[in-house]
Amino acid sequence: MTCSVTSELTAYLDEALDPLARAQVEAHLPTCVTCNQALAELREAALAMSRLSRPEPSPERSMALRRRVMSQIAQEPLPWRMRLAEWAKPARWVPAAALTGAATVLVTYSVMNSSNDSWKELEPQGLELAANYEVLEDMDVLGLESTADVEVVAALHELEEKQ
Amino acid sequence: MTVDAATDAELMAQTARGNQRAFGLLFDRYQQSIVHFAFRFVGSRARAEELAQDIFMKLYRTASRYKPSASFKTFLFRVATNHCLNEVRRGEYHLETGGPEAEAQLDVRADAAPSPHDVLQAKHLERLVHEGLANMSERERAAFSMCRFEGMAYRDIAEALSASEAAVKSLIHRATLVMANKMRRTS
């Protein structure tokens, strides 16, 4: 014979009933021998499970399982967020930026030096004239920038001497 | 806060960010529980360890789906239950009963049963449990194991099984009756 509360007995034992259902079971139990016997057997079974010792593997076996799992984990790809963070790390782009910067400086320096050399090659007469200190002074004061101006100044100096 | 002192939820959050050491700590905390849970499904230590390895790999891969507001243990056992039920349904594993191999799996700790009589009683009880579990459906076995061996609340078991609390109440009642009948018949 199954009473109305029979299906509630295990939950009652595990204190998993709401207050109303719990009250109904507690009201029924003093009046029913069958339910009391069933509850006793359920309680004994539940207690036996709690007394059961959990089989434990040896430490070596546990470590072996851990090694297998962690080894497999190590082969997993990183989450995409981590992959993005790795790519954007300064350790990656600073050397590249530094290299680019150095290359830029080197190219610029080369261009600047090469242009100076070509000026010298193009105007040897200018160099000759500028070797005269006085002419150089005038160039500096007058802010001369071309050899044509230097020639004019040199001519003026000659006129002064003649006079 | 050091990683070692972190909560399960914090370790899981770090795992989602690729911190394998944090995952290792979670593994250490729950390895025994998961192997034990899987053992209740397949009755073999070696197969239980295979299942446990799969379960932890699934846990690692789904770390980003874990919401810290939920209980980590419930999340873990949801992954474990789904995996064990799927593997049993696929016929990959089944609960082994009887025979010398099953007997050899009854790995009772000596320090839990000091006298020979206690050892025998413990082995007898373990055999009863093993046979009782074999007489349950997979869902009854899962609910019973989470309730009796892991001490989980009915509502957490319901979440792990993707079931209602009423359904869990029914599963655990039927499973505990099976075990009670088994014990009555052999006493």
Short mmCIF file of C-alpha atoms in Angstrom, two decimals:
data_model
loop_
_atom_site.label_atom_id
_atom_site.label_comp_id
_atom_site.label_asym_id
_atom_site.label_seq_id
_atom_site.Cartn_x
_atom_site.Cartn_y
_atom_site.Cartn_z
CA MET A 1 0.00 0.00 0.00
CA THR A 2 1.35 3.44 -0.94
CA CYS A 3 0.38 6.42 1.14
CA SER A 4 0.08 9.92 -0.27
CA VAL A 5 3.34 10.98 1.37
CA THR A 6 5.43 7.89 0.49
CA SER A 7 7.12 9.62 -2.46
CA GLU A 8 8.04 12.52 -0.17
CA LEU A 9 9.85 10.45 2.45
CA THR A 10 13.36 10.66 0.98
CA ALA A 11 13.11 14.40 0.44
CA TYR A 12 11.81 14.69 4.00
CA LEU A 13 14.86 12.76 5.18
CA ASP A 14 17.15 15.06 3.15
CA GLU A 15 15.34 18.18 4.47
CA ALA A 16 14.49 19.15 0.92
CA LEU A 17 10.73 19.73 1.41
CA ASP A 18 9.05 23.11 1.60
CA PRO A 19 7.45 23.91 5.01
CA LEU A 20 3.94 22.90 3.93
CA ALA A 21 4.97 19.51 2.52
CA ARG A 22 7.17 18.89 5.55
CA ALA A 23 4.25 19.61 7.87
CA GLN A 24 2.04 17.15 5.94
CA VAL A 25 4.61 14.35 6.29
CA GLU A 26 5.12 15.03 9.98
CA ALA A 27 1.38 14.99 10.54
CA HIS A 28 1.06 11.63 8.70
CA LEU A 29 3.95 9.71 10.24
CA PRO A 30 2.48 9.13 13.74
CA THR A 31 -0.59 7.53 12.07
CA CYS A 32 1.15 5.17 9.61
CA VAL A 33 3.32 2.14 10.50
CA THR A 34 4.17 1.42 6.84
CA CYS A 35 5.53 4.89 6.24
CA ASN A 36 7.50 4.79 9.47
CA GLN A 37 9.09 1.50 8.45
CA ALA A 38 9.85 2.81 4.97
CA LEU A 39 11.40 5.96 6.46
CA ALA A 40 13.62 3.84 8.76
CA GLU A 41 14.90 1.78 5.80
CA LEU A 42 15.54 4.87 3.72
CA ARG A 43 17.41 6.46 6.63
CA GLU A 44 19.58 3.35 7.05
CA ALA A 45 20.43 3.31 3.35
CA ALA A 46 21.31 7.03 3.37
CA LEU A 47 23.47 6.60 6.50
CA ALA A 48 25.28 3.64 4.96
CA MET A 49 26.16 5.77 1.94
CA SER A 50 27.56 8.50 4.17
CA ARG A 51 29.72 5.93 6.00
CA LEU A 52 31.10 4.51 2.78
CA SER A 53 34.75 5.43 2.43
CA ARG A 54 35.63 6.96 -0.90
CA PRO A 55 38.05 4.72 -2.77
CA GLU A 56 41.24 6.71 -3.21
CA PRO A 57 43.84 6.05 -5.87
CA SER A 58 47.53 5.95 -5.05
CA PRO A 59 49.40 9.28 -5.24
CA GLU A 60 51.30 7.94 -8.27
CA ARG A 61 48.07 7.24 -10.08
CA SER A 62 46.70 10.69 -9.23
CA MET A 63 49.90 12.35 -10.46
CA ALA A 64 49.82 10.32 -13.66
CA LEU A 65 46.27 11.49 -14.40
CA ARG A 66 47.26 15.07 -13.60
CA ARG A 67 50.23 14.86 -15.98
CA ARG A 68 48.02 13.55 -18.78
CA VAL A 69 45.44 16.29 -18.30
CA MET A 70 47.93 19.16 -18.00
CA SER A 71 49.90 17.87 -20.95
CA GLN A 72 46.75 17.87 -23.06
CA ILE A 73 45.85 21.35 -21.77
CA ALA A 74 49.28 22.65 -22.78
CA GLN A 75 48.54 21.70 -26.38
CA GLU A 76 45.28 23.61 -26.46
CA PRO A 77 45.30 26.90 -28.40
CA LEU A 78 45.10 30.02 -26.26
CA PRO A 79 41.72 31.80 -26.04
CA TRP A 80 41.45 34.38 -28.87
CA ARG A 81 41.70 37.25 -26.40
CA MET A 82 45.01 35.89 -25.19
CA ARG A 83 46.27 35.46 -28.75
CA LEU A 84 45.43 39.10 -29.49
CA ALA A 85 47.12 40.27 -26.29
CA GLU A 86 50.25 38.27 -27.19
CA TRP A 87 50.41 39.89 -30.63
CA ALA A 88 50.06 43.41 -29.21
CA LYS A 89 52.72 42.98 -26.51
CA PRO A 90 55.44 45.74 -26.45
CA ALA A 91 58.06 43.01 -26.44
CA ARG A 92 56.96 42.23 -29.96
CA TRP A 93 56.50 45.65 -31.54
CA VAL A 94 59.14 47.77 -29.73
CA PRO A 95 62.10 46.04 -31.39
CA ALA A 96 60.36 46.29 -34.74
CA ALA A 97 59.61 49.99 -34.20
CA ALA A 98 63.18 50.59 -33.05
CA LEU A 99 64.49 48.85 -36.13
CA THR A 100 62.23 50.90 -38.35
CA GLY A 101 63.34 54.09 -36.60
CA ALA A 102 66.99 53.20 -36.93
CA ALA A 103 66.55 52.41 -40.58
CA THR A 104 64.82 55.76 -41.13
CA VAL A 105 67.62 57.65 -39.40
CA LEU A 106 70.22 55.81 -41.44
CA VAL A 107 68.50 56.52 -44.73
CA THR A 108 67.98 60.18 -43.84
CA TYR A 109 71.62 60.58 -42.79
CA SER A 110 72.78 58.97 -46.00
CA VAL A 111 70.60 61.23 -48.08
CA MET A 112 71.79 64.33 -46.23
CA ASN A 113 75.47 63.39 -46.56
CA SER A 114 75.15 62.46 -50.17
CA SER A 115 73.50 65.85 -50.98
CA ASN A 116 76.38 67.72 -49.22
CA ASP A 117 78.93 65.84 -51.28
CA SER A 118 77.13 66.62 -54.52
CA TRP A 119 77.17 70.38 -53.67
CA LYS A 120 80.85 70.26 -53.23
CA GLU A 121 81.31 68.51 -56.54
CA LEU A 122 79.04 70.94 -58.41
CA GLU A 123 80.72 74.21 -57.21
CA PRO A 124 84.50 73.85 -56.80
CA GLN A 125 84.98 77.57 -57.64
CA GLY A 126 82.81 78.44 -54.65
CA LEU A 127 85.08 76.48 -52.42
CA GLU A 128 88.15 78.26 -53.79
CA LEU A 129 86.67 81.65 -53.19
CA ALA A 130 85.48 80.81 -49.74
CA ALA A 131 88.98 79.75 -48.77
CA ASN A 132 89.77 83.51 -48.47
CA TYR A 133 89.05 84.48 -44.90
CA GLU A 134 87.86 87.97 -45.66
CA VAL A 135 85.50 86.72 -48.25
CA LEU A 136 84.23 84.28 -45.73
CA GLU A 137 83.63 87.04 -43.25
CA ASP A 138 81.62 88.96 -45.79
CA MET A 139 79.65 85.92 -46.66
CA ASP A 140 78.81 85.42 -43.08
CA VAL A 141 77.86 89.07 -42.43
CA LEU A 142 76.04 89.48 -45.69
CA GLY A 143 74.37 86.10 -45.37
CA LEU A 144 75.59 84.99 -48.75
CA GLU A 145 74.40 81.59 -49.83
CA SER A 146 75.60 81.15 -53.39
CA THR A 147 78.95 81.29 -55.15
CA ALA A 148 77.64 84.02 -57.48
CA ASP A 149 77.28 86.33 -54.52
CA VAL A 150 80.73 85.34 -53.38
CA GLU A 151 82.14 86.41 -56.78
CA VAL A 152 80.47 89.83 -56.42
CA VAL A 153 81.96 90.29 -52.97
CA ALA A 154 85.38 89.20 -54.23
CA ALA A 155 85.13 91.80 -57.03
CA LEU A 156 84.23 94.52 -54.51
CA HIS A 157 87.28 93.65 -52.47
CA GLU A 158 89.47 94.12 -55.56
CA LEU A 159 87.91 97.54 -56.21
CA GLU A 160 88.63 98.60 -52.64
CA GLU A 161 92.28 97.59 -52.94
CA LYS A 162 92.72 99.50 -56.18
CA GLN A 163 91.29 102.55 -54.62
CA MET B 1 45.37 37.34 -3.47
CA THR B 2 47.52 34.39 -4.41
CA VAL B 3 46.22 31.90 -6.92
CA ASP B 4 46.30 29.16 -4.27
CA ALA B 5 43.89 31.03 -2.00
CA ALA B 6 41.52 31.97 -4.83
CA THR B 7 37.94 30.69 -4.90
CA ASP B 8 36.76 28.23 -7.52
CA ALA B 9 34.98 31.02 -9.39
CA GLU B 10 38.13 33.16 -9.44
CA LEU B 11 40.24 30.24 -10.66
CA MET B 12 37.71 29.52 -13.36
CA ALA B 13 37.78 33.16 -14.48
CA GLN B 14 41.58 32.97 -14.72
CA THR B 15 41.31 29.71 -16.62
CA ALA B 16 39.08 31.46 -19.16
CA ARG B 17 41.95 33.92 -19.65
CA GLY B 18 44.35 31.07 -20.40
CA ASN B 19 45.90 30.63 -16.94
CA GLN B 20 46.77 26.94 -16.93
CA ARG B 21 48.15 27.01 -13.41
CA ALA B 22 44.76 28.19 -12.12
CA PHE B 23 43.16 25.28 -13.96
CA GLY B 24 45.68 22.93 -12.38
CA LEU B 25 44.52 24.05 -8.94
CA LEU B 26 40.89 23.40 -9.87
CA PHE B 27 41.90 19.97 -11.11
CA ASP B 28 43.64 19.19 -7.81
CA ARG B 29 40.58 20.25 -5.83
CA TYR B 30 38.08 18.16 -7.79
CA GLN B 31 40.01 15.29 -9.32
CA GLN B 32 38.93 12.77 -6.65
CA SER B 33 35.27 13.79 -6.79
CA ILE B 34 35.08 13.52 -10.57
CA VAL B 35 36.94 10.21 -10.77
CA HIS B 36 34.68 8.86 -8.04
CA PHE B 37 31.56 10.14 -9.80
CA ALA B 38 32.63 8.60 -13.10
CA PHE B 39 33.50 5.37 -11.29
CA ARG B 40 29.87 5.08 -10.19
CA PHE B 41 28.92 5.03 -13.88
CA VAL B 42 31.44 2.57 -15.22
CA GLY B 43 32.68 0.55 -12.24
CA SER B 44 36.25 0.56 -13.49
CA ARG B 45 39.04 2.77 -12.15
CA ALA B 46 40.87 2.95 -15.47
CA ARG B 47 37.73 3.88 -17.41
CA ALA B 48 36.71 6.34 -14.71
CA GLU B 49 40.06 8.08 -15.16
CA GLU B 50 39.55 8.22 -18.93
CA LEU B 51 36.15 9.83 -18.40
CA ALA B 52 37.62 12.22 -15.83
CA GLN B 53 40.29 13.31 -18.31
CA ASP B 54 37.62 14.02 -20.93
CA ILE B 55 35.51 15.90 -18.39
CA PHE B 56 38.35 18.17 -17.33
CA MET B 57 39.24 18.87 -20.96
CA LYS B 58 35.62 19.86 -21.61
CA LEU B 59 35.70 22.03 -18.52
CA TYR B 60 38.82 23.82 -19.76
CA ARG B 61 37.37 24.39 -23.21
CA THR B 62 34.09 25.76 -21.84
CA ALA B 63 35.68 27.94 -19.14
CA SER B 64 34.53 31.14 -20.86
CA ARG B 65 30.90 29.98 -20.56
CA TYR B 66 31.02 29.76 -16.78
CA LYS B 67 29.23 32.61 -15.02
CA PRO B 68 30.76 33.42 -11.61
CA SER B 69 27.30 34.02 -10.13
CA ALA B 70 26.63 30.27 -10.42
CA SER B 71 28.13 27.57 -8.21
CA PHE B 72 31.29 26.20 -9.81
CA LYS B 73 30.68 22.72 -8.40
CA THR B 74 27.26 22.65 -10.01
CA PHE B 75 28.77 23.73 -13.34
CA LEU B 76 31.45 21.08 -13.06
CA PHE B 77 28.97 18.32 -12.29
CA ARG B 78 26.75 19.45 -15.13
CA VAL B 79 29.68 18.92 -17.50
CA ALA B 80 30.51 15.62 -15.80
CA THR B 81 26.92 14.34 -15.83
CA ASN B 82 26.36 15.23 -19.48
CA HIS B 83 29.57 13.54 -20.48
CA CYS B 84 28.97 10.36 -18.47
CA LEU B 85 25.36 10.04 -19.62
CA ASN B 86 26.36 10.59 -23.25
CA GLU B 87 29.14 8.03 -23.07
CA VAL B 88 26.89 5.45 -21.40
CA ARG B 89 24.14 6.04 -23.98
CA ARG B 90 26.62 5.67 -26.82
CA GLY B 91 27.47 2.29 -25.42
CA GLU B 92 31.09 3.32 -24.92
CA TYR B 93 30.86 2.46 -21.26
CA HIS B 94 28.57 0.44 -19.05
CA LEU B 95 28.51 -0.34 -15.38
CA GLU B 96 30.49 -3.52 -14.77
CA THR B 97 29.13 -5.82 -12.10
CA GLY B 98 30.55 -8.93 -10.49
CA GLY B 99 33.64 -10.83 -11.58
CA PRO B 100 37.24 -10.55 -10.43
CA GLU B 101 37.86 -7.23 -12.25
CA ALA B 102 34.99 -5.53 -10.46
CA GLU B 103 36.20 -6.96 -7.17
CA ALA B 104 39.65 -5.54 -7.79
CA GLN B 105 38.19 -2.05 -8.20
CA LEU B 106 36.87 -2.11 -4.65
CA ASP B 107 39.71 -0.02 -3.45
CA VAL B 108 38.86 0.41 0.24
CA ARG B 109 41.33 2.46 2.25
CA ALA B 110 43.01 0.55 5.07
CA ASP B 111 42.94 3.55 7.41
CA ALA B 112 39.13 3.78 7.05
CA ALA B 113 38.64 0.15 8.16
CA PRO B 114 41.36 -0.92 10.62
CA SER B 115 40.17 -4.44 11.52
CA PRO B 116 39.73 -7.38 9.13
CA HIS B 117 36.04 -7.52 10.04
CA ASP B 118 35.65 -3.83 9.20
CA VAL B 119 37.47 -4.34 5.92
CA LEU B 120 35.12 -7.18 5.01
CA GLN B 121 32.07 -5.15 5.99
CA ALA B 122 33.30 -2.19 3.99
CA LYS B 123 33.88 -4.38 0.93
CA HIS B 124 30.45 -5.95 1.38
CA LEU B 125 28.82 -2.53 1.51
CA GLU B 126 30.79 -1.35 -1.50
CA ARG B 127 29.63 -4.41 -3.46
CA LEU B 128 26.02 -3.72 -2.44
CA VAL B 129 26.31 -0.13 -3.60
CA HIS B 130 27.84 -1.26 -6.86
CA GLU B 131 25.00 -3.73 -7.49
CA GLY B 132 22.38 -1.21 -6.38
CA LEU B 133 23.72 1.39 -8.81
CA ALA B 134 23.56 -1.16 -11.61
CA ASN B 135 19.84 -1.54 -10.92
CA MET B 136 19.20 2.19 -11.36
CA SER B 137 18.68 4.17 -14.53
CA GLU B 138 21.59 6.45 -15.54
CA ARG B 139 19.75 9.56 -14.37
CA GLU B 140 18.84 7.94 -11.04
CA ARG B 141 22.48 6.93 -10.65
CA ALA B 142 23.68 10.47 -11.43
CA ALA B 143 21.19 12.12 -9.04
CA PHE B 144 21.88 9.55 -6.30
CA SER B 145 25.67 9.95 -6.62
CA MET B 146 25.53 13.74 -6.49
CA CYS B 147 23.19 13.62 -3.48
CA ARG B 148 24.72 10.77 -1.44
CA PHE B 149 28.42 11.00 -2.35
CA GLU B 150 28.88 14.68 -3.13
CA GLY B 151 26.35 16.11 -0.69
CA MET B 152 24.81 18.39 -3.29
CA ALA B 153 21.46 20.07 -2.66
CA TYR B 154 18.43 19.04 -4.71
CA ARG B 155 18.28 22.38 -6.54
CA ASP B 156 21.96 22.11 -7.57
CA ILE B 157 21.40 18.55 -8.76
CA ALA B 158 18.41 19.81 -10.76
CA GLU B 159 20.65 22.37 -12.44
CA ALA B 160 23.34 19.79 -13.16
CA LEU B 161 20.77 17.44 -14.69
CA SER B 162 18.83 20.21 -16.46
CA ALA B 163 15.74 18.94 -14.64
CA SER B 164 13.13 20.29 -12.25
CA GLU B 165 13.48 19.90 -8.51
CA ALA B 166 10.36 17.74 -8.50
CA ALA B 167 11.98 15.40 -11.03
CA VAL B 168 15.17 15.26 -8.94
CA LYS B 169 13.14 14.48 -5.81
CA SER B 170 11.55 11.56 -7.65
CA LEU B 171 14.89 10.31 -9.03
CA ILE B 172 16.59 10.35 -5.63
CA HIS B 173 13.61 8.71 -3.92
CA ARG B 174 13.52 5.83 -6.40
CA ALA B 175 17.30 5.40 -6.24
CA THR B 176 17.37 5.39 -2.45
CA LEU B 177 14.52 2.84 -2.40
CA VAL B 178 16.55 0.58 -4.72
CA MET B 179 19.47 0.79 -2.33
CA ALA B 180 17.27 0.24 0.74
CA ASN B 181 15.65 -2.85 -0.85
CA LYS B 182 19.08 -4.21 -1.75
CA MET B 183 20.30 -3.80 1.80
CA ARG B 184 17.14 -5.34 3.25
CA ARG B 185 17.41 -8.42 1.03
CA THR B 186 21.03 -9.07 1.90
CA SER B 187 20.83 -8.36 5.65
#
